[in-house]
Short mmCIF file of C-alpha atoms and ligand atoms in Angstrom, two decimals:
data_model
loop_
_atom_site.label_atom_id
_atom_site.label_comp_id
_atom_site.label_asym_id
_atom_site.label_seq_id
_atom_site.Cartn_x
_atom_site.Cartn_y
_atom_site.Cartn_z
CA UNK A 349 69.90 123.89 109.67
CA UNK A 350 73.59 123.31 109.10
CA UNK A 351 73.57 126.38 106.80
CA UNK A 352 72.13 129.08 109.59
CA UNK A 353 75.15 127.48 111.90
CA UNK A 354 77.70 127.77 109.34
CA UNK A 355 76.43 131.74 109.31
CA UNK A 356 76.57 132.25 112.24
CA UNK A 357 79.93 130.27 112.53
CA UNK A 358 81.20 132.81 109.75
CA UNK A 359 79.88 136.73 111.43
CA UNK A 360 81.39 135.50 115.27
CA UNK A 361 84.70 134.80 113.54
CA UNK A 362 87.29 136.94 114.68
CA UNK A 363 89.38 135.77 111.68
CA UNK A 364 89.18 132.95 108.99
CA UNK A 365 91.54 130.58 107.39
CA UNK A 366 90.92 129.02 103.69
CA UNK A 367 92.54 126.01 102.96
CA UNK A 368 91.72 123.61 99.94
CA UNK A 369 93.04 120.41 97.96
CA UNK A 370 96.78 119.70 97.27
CA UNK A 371 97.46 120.08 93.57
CA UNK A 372 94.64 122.62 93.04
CA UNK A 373 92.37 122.43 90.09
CA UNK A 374 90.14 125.51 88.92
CA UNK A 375 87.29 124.52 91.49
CA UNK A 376 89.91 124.73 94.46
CA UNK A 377 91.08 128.02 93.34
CA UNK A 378 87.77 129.49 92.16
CA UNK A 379 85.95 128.44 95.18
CA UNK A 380 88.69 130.18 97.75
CA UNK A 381 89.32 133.04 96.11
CA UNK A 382 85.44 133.18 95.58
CA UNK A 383 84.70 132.97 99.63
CA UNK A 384 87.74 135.28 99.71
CA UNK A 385 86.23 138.35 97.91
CA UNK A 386 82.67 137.13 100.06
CA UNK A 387 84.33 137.62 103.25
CA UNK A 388 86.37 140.40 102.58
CA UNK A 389 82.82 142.54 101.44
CA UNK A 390 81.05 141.28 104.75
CA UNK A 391 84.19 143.25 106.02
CA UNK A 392 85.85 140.15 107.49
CA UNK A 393 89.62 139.26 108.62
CA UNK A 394 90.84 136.69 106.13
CA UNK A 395 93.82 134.46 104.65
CA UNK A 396 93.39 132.15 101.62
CA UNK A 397 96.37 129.42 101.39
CA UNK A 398 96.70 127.92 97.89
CA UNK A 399 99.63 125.96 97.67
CA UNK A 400 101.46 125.89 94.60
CA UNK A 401 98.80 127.77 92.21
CA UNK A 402 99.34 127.14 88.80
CA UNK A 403 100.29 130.00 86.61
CA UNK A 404 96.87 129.74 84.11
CA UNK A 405 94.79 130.93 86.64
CA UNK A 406 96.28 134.33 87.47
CA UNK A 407 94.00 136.18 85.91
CA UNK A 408 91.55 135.79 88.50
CA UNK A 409 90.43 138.42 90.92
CA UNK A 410 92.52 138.31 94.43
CA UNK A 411 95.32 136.29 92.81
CA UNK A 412 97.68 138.35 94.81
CA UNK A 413 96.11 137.88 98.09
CA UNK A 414 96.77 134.15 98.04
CA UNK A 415 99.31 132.95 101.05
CA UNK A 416 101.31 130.36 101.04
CA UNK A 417 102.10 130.09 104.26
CA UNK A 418 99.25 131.40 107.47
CA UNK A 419 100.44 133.17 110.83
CA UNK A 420 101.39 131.23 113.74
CA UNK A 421 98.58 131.60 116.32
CA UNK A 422 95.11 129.69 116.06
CA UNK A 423 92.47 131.50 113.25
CA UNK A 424 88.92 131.34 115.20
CA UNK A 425 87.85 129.44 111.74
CA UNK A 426 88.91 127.58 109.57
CA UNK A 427 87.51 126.76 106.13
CA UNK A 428 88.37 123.82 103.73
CA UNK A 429 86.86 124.04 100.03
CA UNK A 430 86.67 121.74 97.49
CA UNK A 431 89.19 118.96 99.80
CA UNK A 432 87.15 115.40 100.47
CA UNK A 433 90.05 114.73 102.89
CA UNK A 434 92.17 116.10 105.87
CA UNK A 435 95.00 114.60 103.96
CA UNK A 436 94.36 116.44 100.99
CA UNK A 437 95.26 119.61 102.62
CA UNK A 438 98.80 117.92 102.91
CA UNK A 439 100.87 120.57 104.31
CA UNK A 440 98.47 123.18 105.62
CA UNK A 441 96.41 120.38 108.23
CA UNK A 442 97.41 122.20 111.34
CA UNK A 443 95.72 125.46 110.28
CA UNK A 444 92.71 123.64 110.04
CA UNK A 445 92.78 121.47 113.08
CA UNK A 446 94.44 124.53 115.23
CA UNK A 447 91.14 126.38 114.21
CA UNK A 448 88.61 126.88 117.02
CA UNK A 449 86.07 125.88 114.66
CA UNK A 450 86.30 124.04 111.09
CA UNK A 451 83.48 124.01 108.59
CA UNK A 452 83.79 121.68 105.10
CA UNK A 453 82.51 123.00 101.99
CA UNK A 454 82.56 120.20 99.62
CA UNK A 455 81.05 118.16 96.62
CA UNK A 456 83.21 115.04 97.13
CA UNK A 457 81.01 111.87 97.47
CA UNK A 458 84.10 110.80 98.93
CA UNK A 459 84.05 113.07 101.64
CA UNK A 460 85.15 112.30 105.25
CA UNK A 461 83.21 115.11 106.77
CA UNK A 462 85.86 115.98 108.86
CA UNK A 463 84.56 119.65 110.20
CA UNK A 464 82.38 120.29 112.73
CA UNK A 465 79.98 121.14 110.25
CA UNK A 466 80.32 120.21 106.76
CA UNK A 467 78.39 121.55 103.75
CA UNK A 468 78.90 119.00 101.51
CA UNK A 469 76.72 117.76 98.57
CA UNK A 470 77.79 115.74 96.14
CA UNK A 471 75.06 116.19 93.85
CA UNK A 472 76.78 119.26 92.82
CA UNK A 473 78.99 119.52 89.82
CA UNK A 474 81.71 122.00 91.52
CA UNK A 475 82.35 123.30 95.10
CA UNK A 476 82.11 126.95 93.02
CA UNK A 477 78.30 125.60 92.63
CA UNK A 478 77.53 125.07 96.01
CA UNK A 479 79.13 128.29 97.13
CA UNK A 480 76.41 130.52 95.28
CA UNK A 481 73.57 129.42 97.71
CA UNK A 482 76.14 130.03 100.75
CA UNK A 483 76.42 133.58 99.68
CA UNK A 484 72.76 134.42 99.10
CA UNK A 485 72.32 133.46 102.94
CA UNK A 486 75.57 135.56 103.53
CA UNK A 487 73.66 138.29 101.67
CA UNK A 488 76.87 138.64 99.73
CA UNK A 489 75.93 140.41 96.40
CA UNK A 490 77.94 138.07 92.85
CA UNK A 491 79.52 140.93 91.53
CA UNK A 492 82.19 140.44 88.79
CA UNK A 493 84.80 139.26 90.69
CA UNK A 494 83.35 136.54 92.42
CA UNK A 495 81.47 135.46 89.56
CA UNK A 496 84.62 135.07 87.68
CA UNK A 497 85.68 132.84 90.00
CA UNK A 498 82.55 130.98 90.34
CA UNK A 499 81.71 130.24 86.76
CA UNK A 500 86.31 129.12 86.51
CA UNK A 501 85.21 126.76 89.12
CA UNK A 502 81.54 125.26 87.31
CA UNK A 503 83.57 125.85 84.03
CA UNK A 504 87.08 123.44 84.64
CA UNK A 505 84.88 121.01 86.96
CA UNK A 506 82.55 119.99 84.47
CA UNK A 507 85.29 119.93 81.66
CA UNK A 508 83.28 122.85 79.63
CA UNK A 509 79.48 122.17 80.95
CA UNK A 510 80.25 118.46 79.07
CA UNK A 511 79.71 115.98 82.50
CA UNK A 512 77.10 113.91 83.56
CA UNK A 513 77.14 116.07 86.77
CA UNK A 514 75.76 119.33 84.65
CA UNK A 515 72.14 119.98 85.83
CA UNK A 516 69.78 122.24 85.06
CA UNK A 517 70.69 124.08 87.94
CA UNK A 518 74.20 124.50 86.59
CA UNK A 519 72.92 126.49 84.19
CA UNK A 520 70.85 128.23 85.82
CA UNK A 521 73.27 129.69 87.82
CA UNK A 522 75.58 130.07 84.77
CA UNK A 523 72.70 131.86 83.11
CA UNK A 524 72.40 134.37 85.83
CA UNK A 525 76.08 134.73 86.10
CA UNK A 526 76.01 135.65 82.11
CA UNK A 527 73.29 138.09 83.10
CA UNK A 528 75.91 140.17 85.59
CA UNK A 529 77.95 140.56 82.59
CA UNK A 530 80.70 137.70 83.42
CA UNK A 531 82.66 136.80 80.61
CA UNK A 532 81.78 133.02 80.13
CA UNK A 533 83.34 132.06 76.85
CA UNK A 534 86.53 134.39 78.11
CA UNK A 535 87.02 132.04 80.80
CA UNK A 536 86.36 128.78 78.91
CA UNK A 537 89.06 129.64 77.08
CA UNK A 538 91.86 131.09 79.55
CA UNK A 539 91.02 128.16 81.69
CA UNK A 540 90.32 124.73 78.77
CA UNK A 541 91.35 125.69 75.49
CA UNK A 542 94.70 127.14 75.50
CA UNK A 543 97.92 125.28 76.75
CA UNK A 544 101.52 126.34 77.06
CA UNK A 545 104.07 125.00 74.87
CA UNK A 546 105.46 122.66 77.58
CA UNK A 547 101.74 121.39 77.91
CA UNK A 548 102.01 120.65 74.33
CA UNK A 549 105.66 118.75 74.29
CA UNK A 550 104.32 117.19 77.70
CA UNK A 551 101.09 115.07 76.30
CA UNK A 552 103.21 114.78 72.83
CA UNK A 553 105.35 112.34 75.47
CA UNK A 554 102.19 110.96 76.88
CA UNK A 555 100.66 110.58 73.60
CA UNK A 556 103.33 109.26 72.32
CA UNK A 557 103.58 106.04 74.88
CA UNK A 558 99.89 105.24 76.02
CA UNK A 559 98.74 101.76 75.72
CA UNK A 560 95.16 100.60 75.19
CA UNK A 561 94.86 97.50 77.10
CA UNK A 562 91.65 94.79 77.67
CA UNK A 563 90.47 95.16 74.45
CA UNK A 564 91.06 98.72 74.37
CA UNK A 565 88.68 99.71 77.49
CA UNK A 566 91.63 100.98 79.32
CA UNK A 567 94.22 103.97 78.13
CA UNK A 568 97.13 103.56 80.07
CA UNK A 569 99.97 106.49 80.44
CA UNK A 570 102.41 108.30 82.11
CA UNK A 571 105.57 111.13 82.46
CA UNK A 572 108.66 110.45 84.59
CA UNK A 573 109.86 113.29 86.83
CA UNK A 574 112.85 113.86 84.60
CA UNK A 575 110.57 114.55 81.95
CA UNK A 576 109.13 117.31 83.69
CA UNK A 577 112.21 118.10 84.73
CA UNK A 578 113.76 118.33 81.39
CA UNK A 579 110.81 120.62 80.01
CA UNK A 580 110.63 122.69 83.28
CA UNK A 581 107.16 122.15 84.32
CA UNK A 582 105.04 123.60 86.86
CA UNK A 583 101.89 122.67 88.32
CA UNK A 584 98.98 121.80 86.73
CA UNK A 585 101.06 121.38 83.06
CA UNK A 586 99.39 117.84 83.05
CA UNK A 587 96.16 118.41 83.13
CA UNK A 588 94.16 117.25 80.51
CA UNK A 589 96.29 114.28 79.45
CA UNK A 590 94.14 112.03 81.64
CA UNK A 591 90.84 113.19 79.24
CA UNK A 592 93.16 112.61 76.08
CA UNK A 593 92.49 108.80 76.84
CA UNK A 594 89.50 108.81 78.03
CA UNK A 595 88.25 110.39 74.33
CA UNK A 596 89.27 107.73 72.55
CA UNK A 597 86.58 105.22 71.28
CA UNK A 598 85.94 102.41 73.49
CA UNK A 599 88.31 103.50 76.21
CA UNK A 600 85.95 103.35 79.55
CA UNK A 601 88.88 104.32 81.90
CA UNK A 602 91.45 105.81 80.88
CA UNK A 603 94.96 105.61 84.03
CA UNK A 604 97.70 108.34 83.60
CA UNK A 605 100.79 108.23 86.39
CA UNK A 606 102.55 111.45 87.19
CA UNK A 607 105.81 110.58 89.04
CA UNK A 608 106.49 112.91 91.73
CA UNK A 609 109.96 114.02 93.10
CA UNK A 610 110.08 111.31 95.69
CA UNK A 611 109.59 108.43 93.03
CA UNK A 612 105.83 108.42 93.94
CA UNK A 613 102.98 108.18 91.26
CA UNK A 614 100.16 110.39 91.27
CA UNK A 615 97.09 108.56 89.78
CA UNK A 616 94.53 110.43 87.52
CA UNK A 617 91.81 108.20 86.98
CA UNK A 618 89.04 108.95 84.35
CA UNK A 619 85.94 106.57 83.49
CA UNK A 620 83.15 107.36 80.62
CA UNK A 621 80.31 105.06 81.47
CA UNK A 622 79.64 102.51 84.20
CA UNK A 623 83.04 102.30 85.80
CA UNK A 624 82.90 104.20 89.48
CA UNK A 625 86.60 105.11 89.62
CA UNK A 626 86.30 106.62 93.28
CA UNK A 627 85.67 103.15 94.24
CA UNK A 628 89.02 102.12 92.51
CA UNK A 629 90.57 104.79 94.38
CA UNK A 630 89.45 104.84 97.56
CA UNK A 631 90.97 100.67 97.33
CA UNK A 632 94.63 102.96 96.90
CA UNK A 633 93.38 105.61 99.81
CA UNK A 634 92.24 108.22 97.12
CA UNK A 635 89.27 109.13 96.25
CA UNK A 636 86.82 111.68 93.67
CA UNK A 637 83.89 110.90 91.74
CA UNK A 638 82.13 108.25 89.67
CA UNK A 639 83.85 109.63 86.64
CA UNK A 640 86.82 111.45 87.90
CA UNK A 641 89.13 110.36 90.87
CA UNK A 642 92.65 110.32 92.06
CA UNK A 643 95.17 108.72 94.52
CA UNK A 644 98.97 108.34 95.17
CA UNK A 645 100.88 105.40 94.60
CA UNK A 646 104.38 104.66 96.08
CA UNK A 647 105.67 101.79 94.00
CA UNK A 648 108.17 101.36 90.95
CA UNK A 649 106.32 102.10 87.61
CA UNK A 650 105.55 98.79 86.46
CA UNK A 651 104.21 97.20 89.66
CA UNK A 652 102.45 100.50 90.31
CA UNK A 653 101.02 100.00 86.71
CA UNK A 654 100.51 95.63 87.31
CA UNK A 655 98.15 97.15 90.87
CA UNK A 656 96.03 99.67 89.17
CA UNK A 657 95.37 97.57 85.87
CA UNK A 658 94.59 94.39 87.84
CA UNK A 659 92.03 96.58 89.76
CA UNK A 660 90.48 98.52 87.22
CA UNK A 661 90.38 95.03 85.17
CA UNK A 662 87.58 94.01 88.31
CA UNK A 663 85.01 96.68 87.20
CA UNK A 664 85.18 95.86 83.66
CA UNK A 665 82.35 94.62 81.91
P1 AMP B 294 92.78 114.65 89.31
O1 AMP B 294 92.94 113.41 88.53
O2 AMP B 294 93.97 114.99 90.14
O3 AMP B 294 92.29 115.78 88.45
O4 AMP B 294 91.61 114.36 90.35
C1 AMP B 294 90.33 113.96 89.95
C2 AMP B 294 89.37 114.07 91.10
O5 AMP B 294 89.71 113.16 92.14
C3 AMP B 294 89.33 115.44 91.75
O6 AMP B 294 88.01 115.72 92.12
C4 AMP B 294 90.20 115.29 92.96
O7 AMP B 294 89.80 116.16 93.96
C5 AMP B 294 89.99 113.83 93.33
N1 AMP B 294 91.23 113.25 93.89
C6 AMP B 294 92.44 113.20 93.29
N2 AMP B 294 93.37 112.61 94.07
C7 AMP B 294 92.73 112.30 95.23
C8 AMP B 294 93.14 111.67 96.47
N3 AMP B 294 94.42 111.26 96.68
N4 AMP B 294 92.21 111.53 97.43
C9 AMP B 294 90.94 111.95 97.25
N5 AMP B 294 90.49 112.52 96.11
C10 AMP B 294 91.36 112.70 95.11
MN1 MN B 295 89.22 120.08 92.86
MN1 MN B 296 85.63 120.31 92.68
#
């Protein structure tokens, strides 16, 4: 069973390399810094690499253990969480293929399985989800600290226990996470409910110019890199202006650009019903779930935004 070789994979290691998505979200940093504090009680050598971790989630346990950067010779393993795609781990690639072994850990429907052994199931609603059976075969006890991480990841990927990917089994686990005294409604908050001022003045902009298009079933929007700029933002300061369109009656997908420093777009897509916006993705070379997906686009705003409307317009009912 791929779970008894991923193990076994894990106790011959020597040391271990964690790697996960570009642009983390709470599930990429939850699940590494999760496997982190699981590693580091089995008494194991290990790095986590989070690029670019925004600033919300610094409350977490083993916040200042994160790397940017790993050492120059090969790790024996190498780990990648929450990342449907080699790409995804942009920069940090070559720690993963340089690894004598790589195992995926991953809820992606998307997924590439590009490890030697991947662990990935898509019928579960955050990597953080999966990682609580890999842990009971570690014989890794949830204390605090890793249950904090675990419930950030469940908690952000399933927008507040809200998405169609919830299961009973979500809350089971949730239930027993409550039981080990981990703060659940502290979390919620730290990590949904409260935004920085420039998170404010940033979907104000948004806000401010989204379109509803084809009869109002798509919410269209974006913020220019001198925007940011201008209001000094950091990572993960846009999240949640994709959902803003999404929650408006009638919307079923809602598009939000992000232009990056290079001129590039990066795509949020969100749907609410029947629209599979991975598919649309994947047609960009992105990818996600049904209801939640992403890609990068490198065209001029408006024939970026003619492509992605003329696309979406296809799996419109
Ligand atoms: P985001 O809109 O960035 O919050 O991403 C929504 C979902 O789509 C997340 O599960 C991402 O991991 C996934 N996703 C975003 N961009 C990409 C991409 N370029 N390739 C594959 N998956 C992506
Ligand atoms: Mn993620
Ligand atoms: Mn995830």
């Amino acid at each position: 069973m791929i779970l008894d070789n991923i193990i076994e994979e894990i106790q011959n290691a020597e040391d271990i390399v964690l790697l996960t998505h570009e642009t983390p979200d709470g599930d990429a940093i939850g699940s590494s810094l999760a496997l982190y504090g699981a590693l580091k009680q089995i008494g194991k050598k290990v790095d986590v690499i989070i690029p670019e971790c925004p600033s919300l989630f610094n409350f977490l346990p083993w916040h200042d253990q994160i790397k940017d950067v790993g050492k120059e010779e090969k790790y024996s393993l190498a780990i990648a969480l929450d990342c449907s795609d080699i790409k995804r781990l942009n920069g940090f690639a070559n720690y993963f293929e340089g690894a004598k072994t790589k195992i995926v850990i991953d809820h992606h429907g998307s997924n590439t399985m590009f490890g030697d052994y991947n662990f990935v199931n898509p019928a579960s609603s955050a990597c953080c989800q999966i990682l609580v059976t890999l842990l009971e075969y570690l014989d890794v006890s949830i204390n605090k600290e890793i249950g904090t991480c675990i419930a950030t990841g469940i908690i952000t990927d399933t927008g507040g226990f809200k998405y169609s990917t919830v299961k009973s089994e979500t809350f089971e686990f949730v239930a027993e996470l409550l039981n080990n005294g981990i703060n659940i409604s502290d979390i919620y908050r730290k990590v949904l409910q409260i935004s920085s001022k420039k998170q404010f003045e940033l979907r104000k902009i948004a806000i401010n110019r989204m379109e509803f298009l084809e009869s109002g079933k798509i919410a269209f929007t974006y913020i220019t890199s001198q925007e940011q700029e201008n209001l000094e933002c950091g990572t993960g300061d846009h999240e949640g202006i994709v959902e803003i369109g999404r929650d408006v009656e009638n919307v079923e997908v809602s598009i939000f650009l992000r232009e990056q420093n290079d001129g590039s777009y990066k795509v949020s897509f969100r749907s609410n019903e029947y629209v599979n916006v991975s598919d649309i993705c994947l047609m960009f070379g992105g990818g996600g779930h049904q209801n939640a997906a992403g890609c990068t686009v490198n065209l001029p705003l408006e024939q970026a935004k003619e492509k992605l409307i003329a696309q979406t317009k296809l799996y419109l009912k």
